[in-house]
PDB file of N, CA and C in Angstrom:
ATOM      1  N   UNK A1387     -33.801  24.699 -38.756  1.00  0.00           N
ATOM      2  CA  UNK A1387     -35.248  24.638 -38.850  1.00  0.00           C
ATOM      3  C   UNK A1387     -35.818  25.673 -37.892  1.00  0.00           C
ATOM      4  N   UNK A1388     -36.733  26.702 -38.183  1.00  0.00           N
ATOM      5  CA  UNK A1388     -37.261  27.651 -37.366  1.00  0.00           C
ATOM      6  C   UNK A1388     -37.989  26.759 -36.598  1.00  0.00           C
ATOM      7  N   UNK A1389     -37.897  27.531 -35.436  1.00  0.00           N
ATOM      8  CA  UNK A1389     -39.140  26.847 -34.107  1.00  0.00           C
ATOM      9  C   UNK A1389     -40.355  27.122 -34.701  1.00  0.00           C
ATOM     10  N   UNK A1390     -41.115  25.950 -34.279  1.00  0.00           N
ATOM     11  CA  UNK A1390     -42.674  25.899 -35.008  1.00  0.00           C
ATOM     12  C   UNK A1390     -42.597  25.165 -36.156  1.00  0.00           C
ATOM     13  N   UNK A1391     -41.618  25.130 -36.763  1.00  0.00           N
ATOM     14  CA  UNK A1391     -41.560  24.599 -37.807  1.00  0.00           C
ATOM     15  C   UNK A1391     -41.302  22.779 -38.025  1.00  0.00           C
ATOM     16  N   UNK A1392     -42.315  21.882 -38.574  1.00  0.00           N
ATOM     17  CA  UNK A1392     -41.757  20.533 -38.350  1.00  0.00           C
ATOM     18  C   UNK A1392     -41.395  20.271 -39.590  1.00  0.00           C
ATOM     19  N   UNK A1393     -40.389  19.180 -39.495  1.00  0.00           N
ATOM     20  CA  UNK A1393     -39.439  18.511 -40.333  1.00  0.00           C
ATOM     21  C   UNK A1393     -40.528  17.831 -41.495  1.00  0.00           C
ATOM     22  N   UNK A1394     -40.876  17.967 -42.335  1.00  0.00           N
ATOM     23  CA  UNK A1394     -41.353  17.243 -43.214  1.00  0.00           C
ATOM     24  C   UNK A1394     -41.120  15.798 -43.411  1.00  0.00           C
ATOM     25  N   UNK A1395     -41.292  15.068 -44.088  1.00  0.00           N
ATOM     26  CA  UNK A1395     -41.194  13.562 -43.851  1.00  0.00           C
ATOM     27  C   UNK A1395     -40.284  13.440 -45.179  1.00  0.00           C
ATOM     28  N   UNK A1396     -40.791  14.665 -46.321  1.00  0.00           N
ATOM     29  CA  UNK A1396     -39.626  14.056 -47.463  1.00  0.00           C
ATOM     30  C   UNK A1396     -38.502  14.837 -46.529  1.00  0.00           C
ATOM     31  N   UNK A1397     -38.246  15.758 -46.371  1.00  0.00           N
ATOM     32  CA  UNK A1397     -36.685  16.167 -45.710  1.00  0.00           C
ATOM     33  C   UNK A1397     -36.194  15.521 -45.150  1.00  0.00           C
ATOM     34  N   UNK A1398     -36.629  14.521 -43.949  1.00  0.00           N
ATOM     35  CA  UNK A1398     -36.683  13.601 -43.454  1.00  0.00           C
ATOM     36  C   UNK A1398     -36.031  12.101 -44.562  1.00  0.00           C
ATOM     37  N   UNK A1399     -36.669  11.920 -45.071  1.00  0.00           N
ATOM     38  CA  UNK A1399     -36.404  10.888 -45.866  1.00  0.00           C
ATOM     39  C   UNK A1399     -35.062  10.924 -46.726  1.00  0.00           C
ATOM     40  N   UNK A1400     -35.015  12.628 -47.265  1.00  0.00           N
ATOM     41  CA  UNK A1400     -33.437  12.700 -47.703  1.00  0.00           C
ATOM     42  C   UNK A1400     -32.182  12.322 -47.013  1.00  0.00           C
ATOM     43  N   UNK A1401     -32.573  13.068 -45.654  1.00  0.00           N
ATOM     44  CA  UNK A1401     -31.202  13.460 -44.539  1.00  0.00           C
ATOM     45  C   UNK A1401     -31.182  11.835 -44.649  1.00  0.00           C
ATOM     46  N   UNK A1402     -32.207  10.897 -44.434  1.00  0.00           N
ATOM     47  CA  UNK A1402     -31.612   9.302 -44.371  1.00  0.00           C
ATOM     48  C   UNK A1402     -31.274   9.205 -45.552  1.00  0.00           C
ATOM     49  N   UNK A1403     -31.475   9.735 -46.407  1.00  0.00           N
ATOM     50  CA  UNK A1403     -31.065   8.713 -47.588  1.00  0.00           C
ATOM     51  C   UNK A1403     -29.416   9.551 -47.889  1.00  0.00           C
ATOM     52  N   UNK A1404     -29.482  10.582 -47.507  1.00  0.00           N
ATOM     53  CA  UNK A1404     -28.245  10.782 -47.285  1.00  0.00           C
ATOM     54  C   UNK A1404     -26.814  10.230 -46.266  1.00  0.00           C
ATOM     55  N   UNK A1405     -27.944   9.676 -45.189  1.00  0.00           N
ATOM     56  CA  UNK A1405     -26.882   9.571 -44.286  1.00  0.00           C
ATOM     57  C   UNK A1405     -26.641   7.643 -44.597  1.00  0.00           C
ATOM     58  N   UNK A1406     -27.651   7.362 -45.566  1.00  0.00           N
ATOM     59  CA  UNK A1406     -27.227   5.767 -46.102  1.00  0.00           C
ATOM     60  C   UNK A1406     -26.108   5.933 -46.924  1.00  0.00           C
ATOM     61  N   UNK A1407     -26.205   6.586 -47.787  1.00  0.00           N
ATOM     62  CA  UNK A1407     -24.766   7.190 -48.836  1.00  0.00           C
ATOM     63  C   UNK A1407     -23.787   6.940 -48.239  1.00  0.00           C
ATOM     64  N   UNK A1408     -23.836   7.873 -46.714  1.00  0.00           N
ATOM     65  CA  UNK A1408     -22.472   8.305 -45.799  1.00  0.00           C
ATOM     66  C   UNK A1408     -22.037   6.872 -45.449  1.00  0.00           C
ATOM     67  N   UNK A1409     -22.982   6.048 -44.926  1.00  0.00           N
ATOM     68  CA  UNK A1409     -22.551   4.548 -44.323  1.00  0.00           C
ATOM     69  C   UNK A1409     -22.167   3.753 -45.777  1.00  0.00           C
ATOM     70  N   UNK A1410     -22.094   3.949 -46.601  1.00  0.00           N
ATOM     71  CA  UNK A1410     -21.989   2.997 -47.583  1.00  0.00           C
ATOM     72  C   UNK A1410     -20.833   3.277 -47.999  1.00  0.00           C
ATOM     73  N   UNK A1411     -20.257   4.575 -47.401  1.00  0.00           N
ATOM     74  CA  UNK A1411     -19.091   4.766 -47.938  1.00  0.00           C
ATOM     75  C   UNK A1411     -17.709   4.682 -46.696  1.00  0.00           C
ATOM     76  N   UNK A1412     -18.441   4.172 -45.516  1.00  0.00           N
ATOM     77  CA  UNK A1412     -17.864   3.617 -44.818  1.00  0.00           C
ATOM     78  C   UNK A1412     -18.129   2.593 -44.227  1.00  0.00           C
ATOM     79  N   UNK A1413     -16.656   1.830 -44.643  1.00  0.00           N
ATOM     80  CA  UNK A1413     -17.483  -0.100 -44.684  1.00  0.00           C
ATOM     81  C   UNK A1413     -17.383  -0.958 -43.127  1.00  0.00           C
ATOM     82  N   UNK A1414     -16.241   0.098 -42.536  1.00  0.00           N
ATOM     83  CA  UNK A1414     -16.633  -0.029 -40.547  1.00  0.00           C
ATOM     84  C   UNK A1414     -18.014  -0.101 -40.307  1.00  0.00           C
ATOM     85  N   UNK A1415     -18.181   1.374 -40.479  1.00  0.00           N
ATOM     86  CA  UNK A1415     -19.865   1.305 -40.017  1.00  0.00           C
ATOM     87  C   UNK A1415     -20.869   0.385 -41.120  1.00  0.00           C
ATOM     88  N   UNK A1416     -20.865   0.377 -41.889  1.00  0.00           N
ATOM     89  CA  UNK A1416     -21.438  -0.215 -42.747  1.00  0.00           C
ATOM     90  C   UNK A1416     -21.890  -1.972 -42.070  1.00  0.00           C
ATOM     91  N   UNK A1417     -20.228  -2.352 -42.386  1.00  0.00           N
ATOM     92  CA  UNK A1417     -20.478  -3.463 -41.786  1.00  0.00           C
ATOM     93  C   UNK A1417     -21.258  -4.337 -40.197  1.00  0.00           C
ATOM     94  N   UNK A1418     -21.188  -3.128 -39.009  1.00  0.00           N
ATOM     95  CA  UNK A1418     -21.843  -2.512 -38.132  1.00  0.00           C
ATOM     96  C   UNK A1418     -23.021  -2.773 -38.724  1.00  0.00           C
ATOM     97  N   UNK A1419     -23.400  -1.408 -39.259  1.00  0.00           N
ATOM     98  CA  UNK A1419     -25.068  -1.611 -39.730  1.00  0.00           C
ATOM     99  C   UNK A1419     -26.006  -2.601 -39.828  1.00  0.00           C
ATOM    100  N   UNK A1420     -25.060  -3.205 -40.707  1.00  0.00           N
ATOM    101  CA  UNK A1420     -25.620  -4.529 -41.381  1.00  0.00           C
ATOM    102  C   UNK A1420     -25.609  -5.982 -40.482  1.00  0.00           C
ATOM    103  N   UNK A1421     -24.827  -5.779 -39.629  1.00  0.00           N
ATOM    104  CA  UNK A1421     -24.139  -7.041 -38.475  1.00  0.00           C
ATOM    105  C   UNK A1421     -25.707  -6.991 -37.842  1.00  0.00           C
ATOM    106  N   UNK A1422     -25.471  -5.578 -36.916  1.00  0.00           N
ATOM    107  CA  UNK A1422     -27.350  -5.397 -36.116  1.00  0.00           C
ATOM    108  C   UNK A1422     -28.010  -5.527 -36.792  1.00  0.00           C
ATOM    109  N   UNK A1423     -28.919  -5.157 -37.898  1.00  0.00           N
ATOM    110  CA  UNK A1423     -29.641  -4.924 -38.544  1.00  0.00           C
ATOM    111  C   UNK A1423     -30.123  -6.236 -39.123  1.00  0.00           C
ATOM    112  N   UNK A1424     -29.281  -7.549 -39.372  1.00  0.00           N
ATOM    113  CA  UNK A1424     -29.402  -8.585 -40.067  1.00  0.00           C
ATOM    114  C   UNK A1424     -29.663  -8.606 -41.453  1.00  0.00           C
ATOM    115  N   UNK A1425     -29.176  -7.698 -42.191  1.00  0.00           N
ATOM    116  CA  UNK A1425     -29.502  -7.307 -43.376  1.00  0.00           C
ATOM    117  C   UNK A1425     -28.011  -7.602 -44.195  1.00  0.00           C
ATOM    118  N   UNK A1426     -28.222  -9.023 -45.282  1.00  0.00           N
ATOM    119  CA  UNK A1426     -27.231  -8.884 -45.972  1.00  0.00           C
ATOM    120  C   UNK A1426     -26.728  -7.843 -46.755  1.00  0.00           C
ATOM    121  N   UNK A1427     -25.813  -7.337 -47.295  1.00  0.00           N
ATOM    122  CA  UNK A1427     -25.346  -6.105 -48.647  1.00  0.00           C
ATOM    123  C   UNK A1427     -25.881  -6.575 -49.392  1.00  0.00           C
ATOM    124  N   UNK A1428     -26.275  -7.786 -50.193  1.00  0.00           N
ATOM    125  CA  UNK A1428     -27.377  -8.043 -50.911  1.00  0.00           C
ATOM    126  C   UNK A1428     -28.748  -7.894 -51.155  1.00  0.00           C
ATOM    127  N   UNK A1429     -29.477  -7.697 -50.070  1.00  0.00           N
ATOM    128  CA  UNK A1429     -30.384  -7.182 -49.301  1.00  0.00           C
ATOM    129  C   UNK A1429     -30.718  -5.791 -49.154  1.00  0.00           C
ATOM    130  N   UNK A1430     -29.797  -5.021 -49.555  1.00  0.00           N
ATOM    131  CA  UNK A1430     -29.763  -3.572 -48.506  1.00  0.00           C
ATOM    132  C   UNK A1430     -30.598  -2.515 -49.642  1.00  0.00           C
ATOM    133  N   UNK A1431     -30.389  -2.771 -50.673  1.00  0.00           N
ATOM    134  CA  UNK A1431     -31.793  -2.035 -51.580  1.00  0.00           C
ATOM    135  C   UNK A1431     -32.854  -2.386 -51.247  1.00  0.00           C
ATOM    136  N   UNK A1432     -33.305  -3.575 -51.331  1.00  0.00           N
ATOM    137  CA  UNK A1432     -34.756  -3.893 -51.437  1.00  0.00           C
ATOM    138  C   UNK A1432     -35.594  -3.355 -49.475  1.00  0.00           C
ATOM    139  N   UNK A1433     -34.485  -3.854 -48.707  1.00  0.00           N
ATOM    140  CA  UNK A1433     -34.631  -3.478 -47.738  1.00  0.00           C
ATOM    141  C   UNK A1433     -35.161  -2.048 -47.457  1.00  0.00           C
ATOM    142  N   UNK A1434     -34.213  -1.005 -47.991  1.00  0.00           N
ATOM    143  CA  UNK A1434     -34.178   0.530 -48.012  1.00  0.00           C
ATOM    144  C   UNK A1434     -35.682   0.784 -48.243  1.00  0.00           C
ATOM    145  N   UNK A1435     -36.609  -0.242 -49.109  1.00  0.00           N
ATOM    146  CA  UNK A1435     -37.923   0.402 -49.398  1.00  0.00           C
ATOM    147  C   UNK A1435     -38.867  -0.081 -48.369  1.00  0.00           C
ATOM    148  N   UNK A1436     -38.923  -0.755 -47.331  1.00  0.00           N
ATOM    149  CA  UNK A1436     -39.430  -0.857 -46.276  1.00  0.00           C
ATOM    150  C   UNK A1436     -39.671  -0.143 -45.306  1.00  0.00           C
ATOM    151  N   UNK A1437     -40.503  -0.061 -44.760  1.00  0.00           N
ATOM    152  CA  UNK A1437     -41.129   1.155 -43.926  1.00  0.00           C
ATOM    153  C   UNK A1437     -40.443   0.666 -42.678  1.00  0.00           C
ATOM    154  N   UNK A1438     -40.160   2.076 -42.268  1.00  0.00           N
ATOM    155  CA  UNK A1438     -38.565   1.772 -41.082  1.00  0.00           C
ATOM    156  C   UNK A1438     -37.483   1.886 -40.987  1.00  0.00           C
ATOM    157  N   UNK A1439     -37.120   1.511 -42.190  1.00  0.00           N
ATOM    158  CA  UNK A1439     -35.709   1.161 -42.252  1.00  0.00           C
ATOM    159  C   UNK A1439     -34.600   2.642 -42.629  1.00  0.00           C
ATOM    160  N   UNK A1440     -35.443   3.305 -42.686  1.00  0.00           N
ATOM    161  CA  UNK A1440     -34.676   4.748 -42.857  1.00  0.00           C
ATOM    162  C   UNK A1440     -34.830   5.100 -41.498  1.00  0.00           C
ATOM    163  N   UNK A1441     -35.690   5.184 -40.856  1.00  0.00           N
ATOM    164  CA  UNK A1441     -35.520   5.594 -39.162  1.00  0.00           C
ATOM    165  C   UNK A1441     -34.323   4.693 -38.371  1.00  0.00           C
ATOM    166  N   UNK A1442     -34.231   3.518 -38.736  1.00  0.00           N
ATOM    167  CA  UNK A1442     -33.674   2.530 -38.507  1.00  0.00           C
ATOM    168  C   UNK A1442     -31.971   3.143 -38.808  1.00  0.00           C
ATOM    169  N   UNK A1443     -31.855   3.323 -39.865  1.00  0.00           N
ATOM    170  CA  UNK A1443     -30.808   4.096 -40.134  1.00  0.00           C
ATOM    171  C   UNK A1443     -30.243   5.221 -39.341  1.00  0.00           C
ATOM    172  N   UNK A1444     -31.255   6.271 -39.256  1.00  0.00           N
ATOM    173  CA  UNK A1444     -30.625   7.257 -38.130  1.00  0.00           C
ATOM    174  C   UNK A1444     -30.434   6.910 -36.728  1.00  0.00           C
ATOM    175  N   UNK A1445     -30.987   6.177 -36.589  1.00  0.00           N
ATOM    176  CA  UNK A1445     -30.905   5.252 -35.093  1.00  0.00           C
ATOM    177  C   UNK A1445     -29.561   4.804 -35.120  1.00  0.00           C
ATOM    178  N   UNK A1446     -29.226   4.256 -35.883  1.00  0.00           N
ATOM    179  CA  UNK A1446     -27.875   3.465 -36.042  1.00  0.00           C
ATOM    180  C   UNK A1446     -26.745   4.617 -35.484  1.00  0.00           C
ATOM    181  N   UNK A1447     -27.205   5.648 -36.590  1.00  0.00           N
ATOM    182  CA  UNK A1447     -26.168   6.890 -36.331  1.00  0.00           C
ATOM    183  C   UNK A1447     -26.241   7.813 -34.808  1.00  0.00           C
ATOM    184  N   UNK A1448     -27.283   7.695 -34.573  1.00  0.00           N
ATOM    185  CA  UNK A1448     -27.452   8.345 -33.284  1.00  0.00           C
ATOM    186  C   UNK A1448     -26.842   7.739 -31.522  1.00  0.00           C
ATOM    187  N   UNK A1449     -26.899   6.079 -32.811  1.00  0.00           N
ATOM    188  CA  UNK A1449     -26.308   5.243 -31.353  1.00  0.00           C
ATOM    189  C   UNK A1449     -24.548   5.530 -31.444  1.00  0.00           C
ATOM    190  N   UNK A1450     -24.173   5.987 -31.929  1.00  0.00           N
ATOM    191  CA  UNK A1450     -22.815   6.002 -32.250  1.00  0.00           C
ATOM    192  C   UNK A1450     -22.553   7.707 -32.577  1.00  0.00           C
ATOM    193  N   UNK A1451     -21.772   8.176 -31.597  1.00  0.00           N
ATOM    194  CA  UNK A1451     -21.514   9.513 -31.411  1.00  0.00           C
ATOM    195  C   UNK A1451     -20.878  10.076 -32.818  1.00  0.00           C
ATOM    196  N   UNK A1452     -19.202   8.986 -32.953  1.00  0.00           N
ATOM    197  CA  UNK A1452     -18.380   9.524 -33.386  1.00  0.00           C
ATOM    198  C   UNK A1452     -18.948   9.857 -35.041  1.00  0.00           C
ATOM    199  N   UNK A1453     -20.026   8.336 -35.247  1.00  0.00           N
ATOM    200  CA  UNK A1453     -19.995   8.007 -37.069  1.00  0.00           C
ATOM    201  C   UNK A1453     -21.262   9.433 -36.945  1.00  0.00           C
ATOM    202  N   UNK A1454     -21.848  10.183 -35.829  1.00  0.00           N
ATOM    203  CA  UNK A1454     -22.933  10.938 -36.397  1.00  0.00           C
ATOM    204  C   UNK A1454     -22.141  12.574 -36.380  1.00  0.00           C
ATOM    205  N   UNK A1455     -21.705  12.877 -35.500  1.00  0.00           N
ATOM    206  CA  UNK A1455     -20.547  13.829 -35.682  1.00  0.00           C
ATOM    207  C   UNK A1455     -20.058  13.539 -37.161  1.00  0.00           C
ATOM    208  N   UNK A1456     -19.416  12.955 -37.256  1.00  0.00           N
ATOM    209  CA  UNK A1456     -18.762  12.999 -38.867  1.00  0.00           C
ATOM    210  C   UNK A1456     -19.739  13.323 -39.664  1.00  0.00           C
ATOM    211  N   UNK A1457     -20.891  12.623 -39.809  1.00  0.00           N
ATOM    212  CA  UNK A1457     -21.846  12.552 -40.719  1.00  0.00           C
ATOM    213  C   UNK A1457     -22.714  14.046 -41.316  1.00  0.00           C
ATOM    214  N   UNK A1458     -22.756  14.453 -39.903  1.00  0.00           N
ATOM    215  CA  UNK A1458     -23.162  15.802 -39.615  1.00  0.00           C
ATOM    216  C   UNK A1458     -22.326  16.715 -40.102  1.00  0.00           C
ATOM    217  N   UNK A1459     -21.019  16.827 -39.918  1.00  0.00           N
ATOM    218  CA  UNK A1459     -19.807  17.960 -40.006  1.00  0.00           C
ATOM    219  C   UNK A1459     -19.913  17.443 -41.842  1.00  0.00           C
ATOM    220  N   UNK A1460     -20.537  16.223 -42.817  1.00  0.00           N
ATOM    221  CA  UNK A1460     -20.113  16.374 -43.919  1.00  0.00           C
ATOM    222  C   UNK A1460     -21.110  16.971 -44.587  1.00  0.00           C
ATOM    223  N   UNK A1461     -21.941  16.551 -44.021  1.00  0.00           N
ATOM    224  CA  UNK A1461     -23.859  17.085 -44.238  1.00  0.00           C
ATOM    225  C   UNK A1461     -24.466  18.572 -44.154  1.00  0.00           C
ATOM    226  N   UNK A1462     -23.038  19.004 -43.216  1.00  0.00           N
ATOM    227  CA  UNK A1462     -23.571  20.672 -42.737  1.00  0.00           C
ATOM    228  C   UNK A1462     -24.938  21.068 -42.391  1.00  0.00           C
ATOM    229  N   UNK A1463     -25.417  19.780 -41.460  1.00  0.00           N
ATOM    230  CA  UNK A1463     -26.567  19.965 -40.610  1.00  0.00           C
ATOM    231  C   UNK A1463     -26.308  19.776 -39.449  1.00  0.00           C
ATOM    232  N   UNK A1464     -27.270  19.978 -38.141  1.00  0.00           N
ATOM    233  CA  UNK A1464     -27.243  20.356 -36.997  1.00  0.00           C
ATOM    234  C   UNK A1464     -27.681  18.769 -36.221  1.00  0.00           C
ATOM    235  N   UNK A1465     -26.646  18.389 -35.605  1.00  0.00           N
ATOM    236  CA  UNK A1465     -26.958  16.581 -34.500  1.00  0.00           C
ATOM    237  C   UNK A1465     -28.731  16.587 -34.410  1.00  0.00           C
ATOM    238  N   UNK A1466     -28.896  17.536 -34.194  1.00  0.00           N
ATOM    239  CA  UNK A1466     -30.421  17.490 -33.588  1.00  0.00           C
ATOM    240  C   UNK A1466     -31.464  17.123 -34.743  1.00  0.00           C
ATOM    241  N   UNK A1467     -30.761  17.493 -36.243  1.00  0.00           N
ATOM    242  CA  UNK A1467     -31.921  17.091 -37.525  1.00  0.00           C
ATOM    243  C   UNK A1467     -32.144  15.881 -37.206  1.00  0.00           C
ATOM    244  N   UNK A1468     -30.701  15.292 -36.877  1.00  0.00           N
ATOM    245  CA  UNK A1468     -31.291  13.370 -37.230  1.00  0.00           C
ATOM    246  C   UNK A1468     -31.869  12.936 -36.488  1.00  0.00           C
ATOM    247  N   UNK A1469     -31.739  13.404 -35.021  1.00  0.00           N
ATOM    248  CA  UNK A1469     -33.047  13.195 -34.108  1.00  0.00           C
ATOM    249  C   UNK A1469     -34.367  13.253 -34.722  1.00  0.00           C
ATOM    250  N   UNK A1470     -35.015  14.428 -35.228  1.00  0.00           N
ATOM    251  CA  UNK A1470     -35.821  15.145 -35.852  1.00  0.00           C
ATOM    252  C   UNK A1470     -36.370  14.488 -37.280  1.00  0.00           C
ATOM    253  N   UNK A1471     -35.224  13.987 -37.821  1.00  0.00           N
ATOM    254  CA  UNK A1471     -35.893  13.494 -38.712  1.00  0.00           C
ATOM    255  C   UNK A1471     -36.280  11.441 -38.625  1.00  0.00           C
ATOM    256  N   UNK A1472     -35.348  10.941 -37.327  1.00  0.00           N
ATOM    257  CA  UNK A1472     -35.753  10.572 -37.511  1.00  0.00           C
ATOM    258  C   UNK A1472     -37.054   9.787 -36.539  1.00  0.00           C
ATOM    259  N   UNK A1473     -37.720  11.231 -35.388  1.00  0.00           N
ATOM    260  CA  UNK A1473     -38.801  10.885 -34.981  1.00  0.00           C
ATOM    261  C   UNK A1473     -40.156  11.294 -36.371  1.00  0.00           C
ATOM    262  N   UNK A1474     -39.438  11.928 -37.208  1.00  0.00           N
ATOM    263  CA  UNK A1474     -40.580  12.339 -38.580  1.00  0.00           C
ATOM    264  C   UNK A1474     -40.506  10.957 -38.918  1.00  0.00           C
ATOM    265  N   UNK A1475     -39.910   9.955 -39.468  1.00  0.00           N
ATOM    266  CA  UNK A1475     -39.716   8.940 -40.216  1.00  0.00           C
ATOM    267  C   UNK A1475     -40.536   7.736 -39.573  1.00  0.00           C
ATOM    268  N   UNK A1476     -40.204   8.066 -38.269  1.00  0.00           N
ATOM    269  CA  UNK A1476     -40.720   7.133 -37.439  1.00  0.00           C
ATOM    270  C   UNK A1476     -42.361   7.362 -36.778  1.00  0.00           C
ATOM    271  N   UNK A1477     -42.673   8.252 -37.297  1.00  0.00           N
ATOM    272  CA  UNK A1477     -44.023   8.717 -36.888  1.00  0.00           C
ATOM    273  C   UNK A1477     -44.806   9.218 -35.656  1.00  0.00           C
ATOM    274  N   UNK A1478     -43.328   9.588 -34.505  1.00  0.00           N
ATOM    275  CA  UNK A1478     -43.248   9.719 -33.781  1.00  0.00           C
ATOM    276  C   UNK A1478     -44.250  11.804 -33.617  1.00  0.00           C
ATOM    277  N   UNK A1479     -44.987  11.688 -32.814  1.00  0.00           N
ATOM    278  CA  UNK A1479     -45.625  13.148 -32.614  1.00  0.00           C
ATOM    279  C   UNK A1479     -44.819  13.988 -32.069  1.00  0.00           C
ATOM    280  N   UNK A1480     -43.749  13.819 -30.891  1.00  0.00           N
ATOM    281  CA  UNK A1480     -43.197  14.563 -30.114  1.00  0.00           C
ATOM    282  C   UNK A1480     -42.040  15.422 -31.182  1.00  0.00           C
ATOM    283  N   UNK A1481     -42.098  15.776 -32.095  1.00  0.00           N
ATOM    284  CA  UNK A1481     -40.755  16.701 -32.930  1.00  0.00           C
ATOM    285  C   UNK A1481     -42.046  17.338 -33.721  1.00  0.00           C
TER     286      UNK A1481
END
Protein backbone atom coordinates (compact mmCIF):
# COMPACT_ATOMS: atom_id res chain seq x y z
CA UNK A 1 0.00 0.00 0.00
CA UNK A 2 1.66 3.42 -0.94
CA UNK A 3 2.09 5.84 2.02
CA UNK A 4 -0.89 8.15 2.07
CA UNK A 5 -2.74 5.71 0.90
CA UNK A 6 -5.65 4.08 3.30
CA UNK A 7 -6.84 0.62 3.19
CA UNK A 8 -10.32 0.73 2.00
CA UNK A 9 -12.86 -1.08 4.05
CA UNK A 10 -13.86 -3.48 1.05
CA UNK A 11 -9.98 -4.53 0.83
CA UNK A 12 -10.22 -4.76 4.23
CA UNK A 13 -13.16 -6.91 4.33
CA UNK A 14 -11.56 -9.36 1.69
CA UNK A 15 -8.06 -9.85 3.44
CA UNK A 16 -10.72 -11.09 6.41
CA UNK A 17 -12.68 -12.91 4.46
CA UNK A 18 -9.75 -14.38 3.21
CA UNK A 19 -8.01 -14.97 6.20
CA UNK A 20 -11.59 -16.81 7.49
CA UNK A 21 -11.03 -19.30 4.48
CA UNK A 22 -7.34 -19.74 5.89
CA UNK A 23 -8.82 -20.64 9.54
CA UNK A 24 -11.39 -22.88 8.21
CA UNK A 25 -8.99 -24.76 6.69
CA UNK A 26 -7.20 -25.16 9.73
CA UNK A 27 -9.20 -26.91 12.36
CA UNK A 28 -6.27 -26.16 15.31
CA UNK A 29 -6.85 -22.70 14.84
CA UNK A 30 -10.22 -22.92 13.93
CA UNK A 31 -11.13 -24.68 16.83
CA UNK A 32 -9.12 -21.87 18.87
CA UNK A 33 -11.21 -19.33 17.15
CA UNK A 34 -14.26 -20.60 17.95
CA UNK A 35 -13.30 -21.83 21.76
CA UNK A 36 -12.60 -17.63 22.41
CA UNK A 37 -14.95 -16.35 20.36
CA UNK A 38 -17.96 -18.53 21.76
CA UNK A 39 -19.18 -19.10 18.47
CA UNK A 40 -20.48 -22.56 17.62
CA UNK A 41 -19.36 -24.00 13.73
CA UNK A 42 -22.95 -23.83 13.45
CA UNK A 43 -23.06 -20.37 14.09
CA UNK A 44 -20.06 -19.20 12.18
CA UNK A 45 -22.00 -17.94 8.93
CA UNK A 46 -24.61 -16.11 10.36
CA UNK A 47 -22.12 -14.75 12.77
CA UNK A 48 -19.59 -13.65 9.82
CA UNK A 49 -22.46 -11.01 8.96
CA UNK A 50 -22.18 -9.13 12.13
CA UNK A 51 -20.47 -6.07 12.49
CA UNK A 52 -17.06 -7.01 14.10
CA UNK A 53 -16.61 -10.08 13.61
CA UNK A 54 -14.23 -9.76 10.69
CA UNK A 55 -11.98 -7.41 12.82
CA UNK A 56 -12.50 -9.96 15.36
CA UNK A 57 -10.98 -12.34 13.05
CA UNK A 58 -7.77 -10.55 12.34
CA UNK A 59 -7.36 -10.04 15.93
CA UNK A 60 -7.41 -13.65 16.41
CA UNK A 61 -4.59 -13.85 13.82
CA UNK A 62 -2.58 -11.12 15.07
CA UNK A 63 -2.74 -12.64 18.58
CA UNK A 64 -0.96 -15.62 17.34
CA UNK A 65 2.37 -15.04 15.52
CA UNK A 66 2.87 -18.39 14.02
CA UNK A 67 -1.08 -18.91 12.40
CA UNK A 68 -0.44 -15.02 10.94
CA UNK A 69 3.01 -15.65 9.44
CA UNK A 70 1.57 -18.61 7.65
CA UNK A 71 -1.42 -16.81 6.67
CA UNK A 72 0.52 -14.03 5.27
CA UNK A 73 3.38 -16.16 3.44
CA UNK A 74 -0.05 -17.89 1.69
CA UNK A 75 -1.78 -14.54 1.04
CA UNK A 76 1.45 -12.85 -0.33
CA UNK A 77 0.69 -9.84 1.76
CA UNK A 78 2.70 -7.84 4.13
CA UNK A 79 2.01 -8.70 8.53
CA UNK A 80 1.27 -5.08 8.64
CA UNK A 81 -2.08 -5.35 6.07
CA UNK A 82 -3.85 -7.25 8.82
CA UNK A 83 -3.05 -4.73 11.25
CA UNK A 84 -4.35 -2.22 8.70
CA UNK A 85 -7.08 -3.81 7.74
CA UNK A 86 -8.09 -4.67 10.62
CA UNK A 87 -8.01 -1.07 12.30
CA UNK A 88 -10.18 -0.24 8.72
CA UNK A 89 -12.77 -2.89 9.84
CA UNK A 90 -12.77 -1.78 13.12
CA UNK A 91 -13.22 1.84 12.50
CA UNK A 92 -10.37 2.67 14.06
CA UNK A 93 -8.84 6.45 12.60
CA UNK A 94 -5.22 5.82 13.41
CA UNK A 95 -4.28 3.61 9.85
Amino acid sequence: MPIGKRLTIDAAEELAISALAYLAGNPDALGRFLSLSGIGPADLRAAAREPGFLAGVLEFFLADESLLLSFVEAAEVRPTMIAAARHALAGDSEF
